[in-house]
Tab-separated table of C-alpha atoms in Angstrom:
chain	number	residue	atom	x	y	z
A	1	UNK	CA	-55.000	11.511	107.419
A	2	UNK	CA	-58.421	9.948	108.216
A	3	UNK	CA	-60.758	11.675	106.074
A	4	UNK	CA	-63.665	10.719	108.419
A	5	UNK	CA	-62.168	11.970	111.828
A	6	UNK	CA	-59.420	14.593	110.148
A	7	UNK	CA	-56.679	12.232	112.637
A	8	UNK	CA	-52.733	12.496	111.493
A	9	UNK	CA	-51.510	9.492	112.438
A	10	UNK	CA	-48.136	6.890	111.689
A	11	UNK	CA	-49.291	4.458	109.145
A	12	UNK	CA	-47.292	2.068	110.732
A	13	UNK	CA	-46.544	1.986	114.520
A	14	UNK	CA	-42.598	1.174	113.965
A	15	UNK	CA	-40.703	-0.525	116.696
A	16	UNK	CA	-41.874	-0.149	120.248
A	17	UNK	CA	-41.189	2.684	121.892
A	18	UNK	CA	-38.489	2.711	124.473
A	19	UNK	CA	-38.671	4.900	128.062
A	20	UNK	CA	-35.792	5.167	129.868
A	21	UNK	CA	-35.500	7.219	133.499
A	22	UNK	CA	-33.682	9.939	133.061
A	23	UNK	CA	-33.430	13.747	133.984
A	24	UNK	CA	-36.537	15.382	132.964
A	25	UNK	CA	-36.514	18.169	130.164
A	26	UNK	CA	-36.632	21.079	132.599
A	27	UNK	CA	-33.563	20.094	134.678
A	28	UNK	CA	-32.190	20.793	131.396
A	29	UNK	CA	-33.384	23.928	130.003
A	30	UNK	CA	-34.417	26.907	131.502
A	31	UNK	CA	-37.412	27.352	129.030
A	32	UNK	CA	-38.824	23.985	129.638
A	33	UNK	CA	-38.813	24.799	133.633
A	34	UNK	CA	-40.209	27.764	133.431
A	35	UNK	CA	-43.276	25.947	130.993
A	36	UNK	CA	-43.465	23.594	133.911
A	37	UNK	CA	-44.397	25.711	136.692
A	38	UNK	CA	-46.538	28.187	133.885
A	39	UNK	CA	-48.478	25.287	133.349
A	40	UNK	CA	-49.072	24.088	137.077
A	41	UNK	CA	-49.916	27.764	137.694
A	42	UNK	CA	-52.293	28.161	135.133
A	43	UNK	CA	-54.382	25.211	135.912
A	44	UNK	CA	-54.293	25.710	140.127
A	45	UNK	CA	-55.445	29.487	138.529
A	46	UNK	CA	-58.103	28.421	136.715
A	47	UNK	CA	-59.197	24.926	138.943
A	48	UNK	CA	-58.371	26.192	142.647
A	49	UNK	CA	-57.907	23.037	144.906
A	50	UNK	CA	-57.640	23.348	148.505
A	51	UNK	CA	-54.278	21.644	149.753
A	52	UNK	CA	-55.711	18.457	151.653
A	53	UNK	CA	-57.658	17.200	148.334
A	54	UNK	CA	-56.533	14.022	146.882
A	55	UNK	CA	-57.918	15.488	143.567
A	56	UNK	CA	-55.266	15.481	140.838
A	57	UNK	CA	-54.747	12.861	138.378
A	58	UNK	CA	-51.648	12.999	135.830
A	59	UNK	CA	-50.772	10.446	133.306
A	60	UNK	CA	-47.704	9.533	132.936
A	61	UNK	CA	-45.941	12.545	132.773
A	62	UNK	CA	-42.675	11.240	131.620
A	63	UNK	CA	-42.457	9.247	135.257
A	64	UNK	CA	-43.062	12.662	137.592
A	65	UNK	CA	-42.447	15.744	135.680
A	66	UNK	CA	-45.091	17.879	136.909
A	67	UNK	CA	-45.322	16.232	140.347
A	68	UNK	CA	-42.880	18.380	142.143
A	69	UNK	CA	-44.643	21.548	140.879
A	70	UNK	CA	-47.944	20.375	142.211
A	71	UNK	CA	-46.094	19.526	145.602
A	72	UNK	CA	-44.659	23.187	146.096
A	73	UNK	CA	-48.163	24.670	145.926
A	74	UNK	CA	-49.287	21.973	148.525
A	75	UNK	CA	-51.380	20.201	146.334
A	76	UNK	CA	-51.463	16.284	145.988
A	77	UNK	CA	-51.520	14.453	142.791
A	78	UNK	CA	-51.092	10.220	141.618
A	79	UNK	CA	-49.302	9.564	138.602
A	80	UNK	CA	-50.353	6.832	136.485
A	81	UNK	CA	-47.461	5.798	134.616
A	82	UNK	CA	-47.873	3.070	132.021
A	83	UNK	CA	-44.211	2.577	131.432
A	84	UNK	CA	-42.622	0.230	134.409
A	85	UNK	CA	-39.031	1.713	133.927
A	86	UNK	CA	-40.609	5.202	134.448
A	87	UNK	CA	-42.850	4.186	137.410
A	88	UNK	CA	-40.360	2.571	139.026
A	89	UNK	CA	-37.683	5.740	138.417
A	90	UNK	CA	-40.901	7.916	139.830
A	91	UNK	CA	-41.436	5.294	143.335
A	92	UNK	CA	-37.962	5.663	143.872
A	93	UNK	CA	-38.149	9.419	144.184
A	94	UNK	CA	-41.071	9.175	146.880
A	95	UNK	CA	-43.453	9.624	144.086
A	96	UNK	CA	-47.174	8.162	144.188
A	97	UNK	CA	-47.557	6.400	141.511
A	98	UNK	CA	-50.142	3.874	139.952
A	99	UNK	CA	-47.904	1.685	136.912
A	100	UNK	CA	-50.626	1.073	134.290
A	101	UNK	CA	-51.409	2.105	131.190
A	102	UNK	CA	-54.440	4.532	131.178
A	103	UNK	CA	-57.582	3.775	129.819
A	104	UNK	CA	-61.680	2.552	131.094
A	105	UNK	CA	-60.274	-0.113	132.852
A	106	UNK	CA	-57.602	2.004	135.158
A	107	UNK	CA	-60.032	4.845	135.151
A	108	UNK	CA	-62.554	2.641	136.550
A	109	UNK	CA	-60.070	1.135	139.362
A	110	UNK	CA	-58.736	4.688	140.350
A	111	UNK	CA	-62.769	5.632	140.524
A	112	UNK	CA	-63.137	2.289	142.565
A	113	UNK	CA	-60.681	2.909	144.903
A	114	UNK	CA	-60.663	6.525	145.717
A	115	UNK	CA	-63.886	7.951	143.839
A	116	UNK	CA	-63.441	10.842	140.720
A	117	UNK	CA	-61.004	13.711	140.350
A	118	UNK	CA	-61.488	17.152	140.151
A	119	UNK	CA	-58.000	17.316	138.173
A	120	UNK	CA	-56.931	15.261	135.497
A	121	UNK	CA	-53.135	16.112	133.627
A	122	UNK	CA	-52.211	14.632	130.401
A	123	UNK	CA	-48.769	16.500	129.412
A	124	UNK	CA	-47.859	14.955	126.052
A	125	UNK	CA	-49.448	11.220	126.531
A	126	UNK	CA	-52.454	11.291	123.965
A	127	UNK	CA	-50.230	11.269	120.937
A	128	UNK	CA	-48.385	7.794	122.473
A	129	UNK	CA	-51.096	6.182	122.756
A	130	UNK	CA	-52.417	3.335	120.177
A	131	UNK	CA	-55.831	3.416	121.148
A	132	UNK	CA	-57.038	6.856	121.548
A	133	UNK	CA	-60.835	5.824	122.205
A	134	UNK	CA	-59.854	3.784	125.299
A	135	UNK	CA	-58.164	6.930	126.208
A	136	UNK	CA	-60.905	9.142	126.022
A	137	UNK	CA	-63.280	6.581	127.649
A	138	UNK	CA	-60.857	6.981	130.366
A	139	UNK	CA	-61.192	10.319	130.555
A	140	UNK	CA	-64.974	10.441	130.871
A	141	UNK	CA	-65.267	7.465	133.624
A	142	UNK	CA	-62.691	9.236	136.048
A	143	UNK	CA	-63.480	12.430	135.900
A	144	UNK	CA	-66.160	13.755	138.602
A	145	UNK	CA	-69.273	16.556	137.966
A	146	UNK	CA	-67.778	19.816	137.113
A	147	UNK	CA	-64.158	18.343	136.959
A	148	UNK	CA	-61.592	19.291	134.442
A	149	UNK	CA	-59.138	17.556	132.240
A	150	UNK	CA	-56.382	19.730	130.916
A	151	UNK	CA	-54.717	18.200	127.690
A	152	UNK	CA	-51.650	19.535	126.180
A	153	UNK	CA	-50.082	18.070	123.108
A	154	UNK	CA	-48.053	18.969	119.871
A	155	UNK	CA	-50.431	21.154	117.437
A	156	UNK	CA	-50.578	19.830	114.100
A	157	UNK	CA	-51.484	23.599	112.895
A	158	UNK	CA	-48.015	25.059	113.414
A	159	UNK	CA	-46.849	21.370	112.176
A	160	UNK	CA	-48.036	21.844	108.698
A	161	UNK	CA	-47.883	25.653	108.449
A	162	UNK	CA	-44.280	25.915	109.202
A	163	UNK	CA	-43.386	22.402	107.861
A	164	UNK	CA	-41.774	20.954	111.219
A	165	UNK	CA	-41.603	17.878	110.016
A	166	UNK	CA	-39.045	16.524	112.476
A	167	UNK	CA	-42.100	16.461	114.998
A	168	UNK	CA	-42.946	12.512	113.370
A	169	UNK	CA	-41.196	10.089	114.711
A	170	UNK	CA	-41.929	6.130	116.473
A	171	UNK	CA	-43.795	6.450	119.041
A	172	UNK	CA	-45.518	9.184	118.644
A	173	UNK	CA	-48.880	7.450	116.807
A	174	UNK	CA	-51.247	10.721	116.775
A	175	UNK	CA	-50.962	14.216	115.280
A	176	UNK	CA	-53.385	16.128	117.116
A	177	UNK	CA	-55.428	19.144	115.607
A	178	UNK	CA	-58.403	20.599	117.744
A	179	UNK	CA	-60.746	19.655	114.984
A	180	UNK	CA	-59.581	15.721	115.393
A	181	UNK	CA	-59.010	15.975	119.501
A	182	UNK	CA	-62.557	17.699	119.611
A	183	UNK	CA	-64.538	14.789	117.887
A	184	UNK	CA	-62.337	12.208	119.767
A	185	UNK	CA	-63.339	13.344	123.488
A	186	UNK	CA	-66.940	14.105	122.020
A	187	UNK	CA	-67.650	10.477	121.007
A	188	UNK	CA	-67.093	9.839	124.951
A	189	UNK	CA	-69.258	12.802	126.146
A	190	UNK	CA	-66.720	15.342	126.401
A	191	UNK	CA	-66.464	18.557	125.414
A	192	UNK	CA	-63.375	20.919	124.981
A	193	UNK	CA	-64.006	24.286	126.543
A	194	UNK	CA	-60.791	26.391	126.325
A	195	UNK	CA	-58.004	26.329	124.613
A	196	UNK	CA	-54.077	27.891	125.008
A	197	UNK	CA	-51.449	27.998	122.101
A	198	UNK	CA	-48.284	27.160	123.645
A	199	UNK	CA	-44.857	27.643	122.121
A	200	UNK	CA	-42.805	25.167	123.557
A	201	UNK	CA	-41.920	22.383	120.751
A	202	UNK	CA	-42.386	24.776	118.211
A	203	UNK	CA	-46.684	24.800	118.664
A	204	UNK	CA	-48.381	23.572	121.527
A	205	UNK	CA	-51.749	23.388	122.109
A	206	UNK	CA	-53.414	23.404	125.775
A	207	UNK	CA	-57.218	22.034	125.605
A	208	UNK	CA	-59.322	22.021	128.853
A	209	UNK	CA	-61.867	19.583	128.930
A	210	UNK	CA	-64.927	18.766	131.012
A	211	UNK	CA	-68.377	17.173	130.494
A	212	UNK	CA	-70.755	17.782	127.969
A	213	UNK	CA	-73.152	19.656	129.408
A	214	UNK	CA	-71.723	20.606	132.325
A	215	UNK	CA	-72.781	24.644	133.647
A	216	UNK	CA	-69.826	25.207	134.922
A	217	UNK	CA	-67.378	25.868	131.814
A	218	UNK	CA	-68.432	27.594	129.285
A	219	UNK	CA	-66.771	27.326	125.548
A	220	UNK	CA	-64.940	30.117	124.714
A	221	UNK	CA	-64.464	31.923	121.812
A	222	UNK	CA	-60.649	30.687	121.254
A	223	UNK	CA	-62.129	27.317	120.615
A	224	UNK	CA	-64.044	28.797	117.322
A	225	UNK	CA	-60.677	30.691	116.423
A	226	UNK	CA	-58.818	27.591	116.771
A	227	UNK	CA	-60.841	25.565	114.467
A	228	UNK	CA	-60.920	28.150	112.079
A	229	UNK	CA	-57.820	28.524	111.724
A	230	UNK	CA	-57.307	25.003	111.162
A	231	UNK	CA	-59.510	24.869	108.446
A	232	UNK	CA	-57.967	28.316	106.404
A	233	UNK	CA	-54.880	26.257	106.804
A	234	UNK	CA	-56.294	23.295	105.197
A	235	UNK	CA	-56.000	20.648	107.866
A	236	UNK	CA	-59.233	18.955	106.883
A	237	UNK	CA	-57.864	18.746	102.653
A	238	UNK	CA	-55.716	15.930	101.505
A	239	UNK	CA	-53.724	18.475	99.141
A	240	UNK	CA	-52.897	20.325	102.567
A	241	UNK	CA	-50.317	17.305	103.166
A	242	UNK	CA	-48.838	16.640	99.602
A	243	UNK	CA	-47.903	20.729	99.435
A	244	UNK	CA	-46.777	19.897	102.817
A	245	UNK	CA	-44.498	17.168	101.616
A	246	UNK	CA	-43.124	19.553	98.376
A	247	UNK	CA	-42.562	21.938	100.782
A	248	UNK	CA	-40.689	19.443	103.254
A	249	UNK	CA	-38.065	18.302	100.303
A	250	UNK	CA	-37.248	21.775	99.703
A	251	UNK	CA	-36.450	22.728	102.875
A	252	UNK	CA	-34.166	19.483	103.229
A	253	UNK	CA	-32.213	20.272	99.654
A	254	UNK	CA	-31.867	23.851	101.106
A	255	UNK	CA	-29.916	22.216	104.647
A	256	UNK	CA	-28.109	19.943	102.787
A	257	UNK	CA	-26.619	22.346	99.786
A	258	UNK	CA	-26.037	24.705	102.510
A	259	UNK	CA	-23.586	21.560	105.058
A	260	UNK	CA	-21.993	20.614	101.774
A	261	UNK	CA	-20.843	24.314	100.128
A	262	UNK	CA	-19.460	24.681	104.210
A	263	UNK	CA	-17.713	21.559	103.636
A	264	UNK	CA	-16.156	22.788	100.212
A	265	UNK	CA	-15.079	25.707	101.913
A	266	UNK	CA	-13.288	23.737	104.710
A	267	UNK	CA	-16.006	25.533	107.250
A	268	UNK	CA	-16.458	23.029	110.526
A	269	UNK	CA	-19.852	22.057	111.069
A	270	UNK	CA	-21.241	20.189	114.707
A	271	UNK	CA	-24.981	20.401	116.270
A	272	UNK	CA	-26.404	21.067	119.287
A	273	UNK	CA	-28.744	18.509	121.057
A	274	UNK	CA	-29.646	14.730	120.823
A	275	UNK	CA	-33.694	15.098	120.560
A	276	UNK	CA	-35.516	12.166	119.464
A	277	UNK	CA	-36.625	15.146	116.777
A	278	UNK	CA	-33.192	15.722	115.844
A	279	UNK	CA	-32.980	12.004	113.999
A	280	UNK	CA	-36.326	12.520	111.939
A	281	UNK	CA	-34.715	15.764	109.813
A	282	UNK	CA	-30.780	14.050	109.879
A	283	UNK	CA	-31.660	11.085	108.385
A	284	UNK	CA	-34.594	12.217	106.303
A	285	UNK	CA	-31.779	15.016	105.150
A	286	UNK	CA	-28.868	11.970	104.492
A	287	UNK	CA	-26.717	14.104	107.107
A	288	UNK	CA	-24.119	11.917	108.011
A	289	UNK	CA	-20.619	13.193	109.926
A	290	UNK	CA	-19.164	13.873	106.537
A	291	UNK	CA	-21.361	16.762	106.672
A	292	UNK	CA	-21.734	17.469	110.871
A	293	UNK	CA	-18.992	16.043	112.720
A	294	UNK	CA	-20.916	15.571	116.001
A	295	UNK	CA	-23.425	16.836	118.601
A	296	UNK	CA	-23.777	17.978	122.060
A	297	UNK	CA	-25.885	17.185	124.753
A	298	UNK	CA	-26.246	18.650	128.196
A	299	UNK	CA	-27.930	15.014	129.209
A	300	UNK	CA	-24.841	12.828	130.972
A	301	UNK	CA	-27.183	9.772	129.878
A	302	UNK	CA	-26.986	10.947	126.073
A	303	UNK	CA	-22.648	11.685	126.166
A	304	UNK	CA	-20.529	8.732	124.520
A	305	UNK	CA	-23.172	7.609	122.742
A	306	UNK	CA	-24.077	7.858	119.270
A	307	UNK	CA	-27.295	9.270	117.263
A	308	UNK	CA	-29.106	6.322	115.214
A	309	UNK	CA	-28.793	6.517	111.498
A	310	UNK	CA	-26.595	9.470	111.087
A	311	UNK	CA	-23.939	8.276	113.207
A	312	UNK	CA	-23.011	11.352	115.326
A	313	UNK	CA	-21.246	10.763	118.714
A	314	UNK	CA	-22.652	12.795	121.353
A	315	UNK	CA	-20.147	14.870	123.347
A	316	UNK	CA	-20.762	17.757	126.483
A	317	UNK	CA	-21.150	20.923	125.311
A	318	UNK	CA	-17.807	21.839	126.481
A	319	UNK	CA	-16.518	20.008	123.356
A	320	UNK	CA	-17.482	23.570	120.930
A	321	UNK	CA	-15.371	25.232	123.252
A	322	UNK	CA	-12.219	22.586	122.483
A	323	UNK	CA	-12.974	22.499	118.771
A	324	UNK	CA	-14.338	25.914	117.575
A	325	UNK	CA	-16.134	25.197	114.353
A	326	UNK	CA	-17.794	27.629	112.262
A	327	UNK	CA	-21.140	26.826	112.650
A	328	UNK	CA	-23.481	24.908	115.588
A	329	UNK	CA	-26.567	23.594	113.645
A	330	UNK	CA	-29.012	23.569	116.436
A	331	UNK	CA	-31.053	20.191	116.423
A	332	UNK	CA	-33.539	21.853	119.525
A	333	UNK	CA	-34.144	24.185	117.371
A	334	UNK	CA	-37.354	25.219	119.544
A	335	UNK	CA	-35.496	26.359	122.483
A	336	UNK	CA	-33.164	28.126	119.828
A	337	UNK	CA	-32.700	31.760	122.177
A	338	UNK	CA	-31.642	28.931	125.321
A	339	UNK	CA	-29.213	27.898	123.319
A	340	UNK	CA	-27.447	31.244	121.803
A	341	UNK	CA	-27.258	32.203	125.048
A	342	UNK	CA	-25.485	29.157	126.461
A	343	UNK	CA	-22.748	29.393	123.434
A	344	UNK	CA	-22.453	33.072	123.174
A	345	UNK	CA	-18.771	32.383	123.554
A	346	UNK	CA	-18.570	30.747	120.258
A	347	UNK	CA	-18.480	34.769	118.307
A	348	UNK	CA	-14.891	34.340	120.099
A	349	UNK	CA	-13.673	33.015	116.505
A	350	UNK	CA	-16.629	34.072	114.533
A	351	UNK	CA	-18.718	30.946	115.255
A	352	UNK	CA	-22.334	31.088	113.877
A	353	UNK	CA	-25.337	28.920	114.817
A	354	UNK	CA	-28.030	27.394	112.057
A	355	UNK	CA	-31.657	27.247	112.531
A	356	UNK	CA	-33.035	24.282	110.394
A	357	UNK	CA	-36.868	25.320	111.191
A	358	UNK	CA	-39.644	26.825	109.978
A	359	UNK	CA	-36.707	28.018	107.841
A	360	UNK	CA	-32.757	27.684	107.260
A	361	UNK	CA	-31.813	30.635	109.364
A	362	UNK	CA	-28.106	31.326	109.900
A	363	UNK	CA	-27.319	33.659	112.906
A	364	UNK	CA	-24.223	35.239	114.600
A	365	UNK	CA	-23.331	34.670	118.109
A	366	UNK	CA	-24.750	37.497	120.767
């Protein structure tokens, strides 16, 4: 934690990050779709555009993902996309799409080329990126008078205070609060007027943006209440992240005396998903398959292959059906009700389905 600008952040950036094209998240779940077309909603709600503006800027947007949704409501939007496996998946689809990383100097081409935005997306990007000032600087050069930059990214509140700990992981360089975020887009003459909690990931937070200064947006009051509450938590306190830690260890001896009295009983144990979140708590837990035999994915990029570290091969989900164990550790734990519902079938043989986070939850099939 940077004690001067409260910023959770990687103390080393790890290997590069990888993108690969593949089907986005709500193709996949039902609760991530639905967040998709909440989200487009609520900003055309709030920032009505009429249907022939070129107006709406989104970056990166894992190659397109909330394109399609702008689309349906007749609304155009460019994606810039700063990974070129991404972009190119994205072009092939029909999608317009800029490939460079965001920052001043693509903000200042875009503005070049076709003038400010009334609309600028950034769904999940700002904690990628390794230099968050550029970023912001980006932000302030494209965006037009009166404009609006909605920002949505993991909240390191429900991070701490319910020890999800499998949110860190390479790649992922920042760990936003508001307090942080807010002094970040202020140093570039930004201000953050609203803000949404969101649940998806386990804590989401949904910041609108615009100039500061500008008479158009006022700052509500969920801005203060956000801020507070990341200062009762202790967000702002070094001591805030060692408890955090304590706290982290205990959960993981809990998980792991729980896989290895199943074992000693001869009770099967698999998971459910291949999340990049999944390999933070297996291997920070040791969780190998003498402990989870293997996982399922509903991704047909993810099946036959294996999960780094821990070792577990990735099947389809059909493969609880075939085998029938006694428990399904869910790894996506944050779209937990998606999933009971999927394997409901599993209470056929008394199956039961484990909940690693905020706690070690064990539940029975509906």
């Amino acid at each position: 934690m940077c004690k001067r600008c409260l910023l959770v952040q990687l103390d080393d950036s790890g290997p590069p990050e990888t993108a690969l094209p593949g089907p986005p998240a709500y193709e996949l779940s039902e609760t991530m779709r639905a967040h998709a077309y909440q989200f487009v909603d609520d900003v055309l709600a709030r920032h009505p555009l009429r249907p022939d503006d070129y107006s709406v800027v989104e970056l990166a947007s894992h190659g397109a993902y909330l394109n399609p949704f702008f689309a349906e409501r007749g609304v155009r939007s460019l994606i810039v996309e700063g990974s070129p496996p991404l972009a190119e998946a994205a072009t092939r689809e029909g999608r317009p799409v800029l490939s460079r990383p965001f920052g001043r100097d693509t903000a200042q081409e875009l503005v070049a080329n076709g003038g400010r935005v009334d609309l600028l997306i950034d769904n999940y990007l700002l904690a990628h990126v390794s230099d968050p000032a550029d970023f912001a600087a980006g932000i302030r050069v494209i965006l037009r008078p009166g404009g609006v930059a909605v920002l949505e990214f993991d909240h390191l509140l429900p991070l701490v205070a319910d020890r999800r700990f499998d949110a860190f992981r390479h790649g992922h360089f920042s760990y936003l609060g508001l307090t942080s975020a807010r002094g970040l887009l202020e140093r570039h003459g930004l201000a953050v007027f609203d803000v949404e909690a969101q649940p998806v990931f386990g804590g989401a937070l949904r910041a609108f943006v615009a100039h500061i200064g500008d008479p158009a947006h006022n700052v509500t009051d969920a801005v203060a209440g956000t801020l507070a509450a990341e200062r009762d938590v202790g967000l702002s306190r070094s001591a805030t992240y060692g408890a955090f830690a304590g706290r982290v260890a205990a959960l993981r001896d809990e998980l792991v005396a729980f896989l290895t009295s199943s074992r000693a009983r001869g009770e099967s144990v698999v998971a459910y998903g291949a999340p990049s979140r999944g390999n933070t708590l297996l291997n920070y837990c040791g969780i190998t398959t003498e402990l989870v035999a293997y996982t399922v994915d509903r991704s047909p990029l993810k099946q036959g292959r294996f999960l780094p570290g821990s070792g577990l091969p990735i099947h389809d989900p059909q493969r609880i059906l075939e085998t029938r164990p006694a428990f399904v550790l869910i790894l996506t734990w944050d779209i937990r009700d998606e999933v009971i519902g999927q394997l409901k079938d599993i209470g056929a043989w008394g199956g039961r389905f484990v909940v690693p986070l905020p706690r070690l939850t064990v539940l029975p099939a509906r």
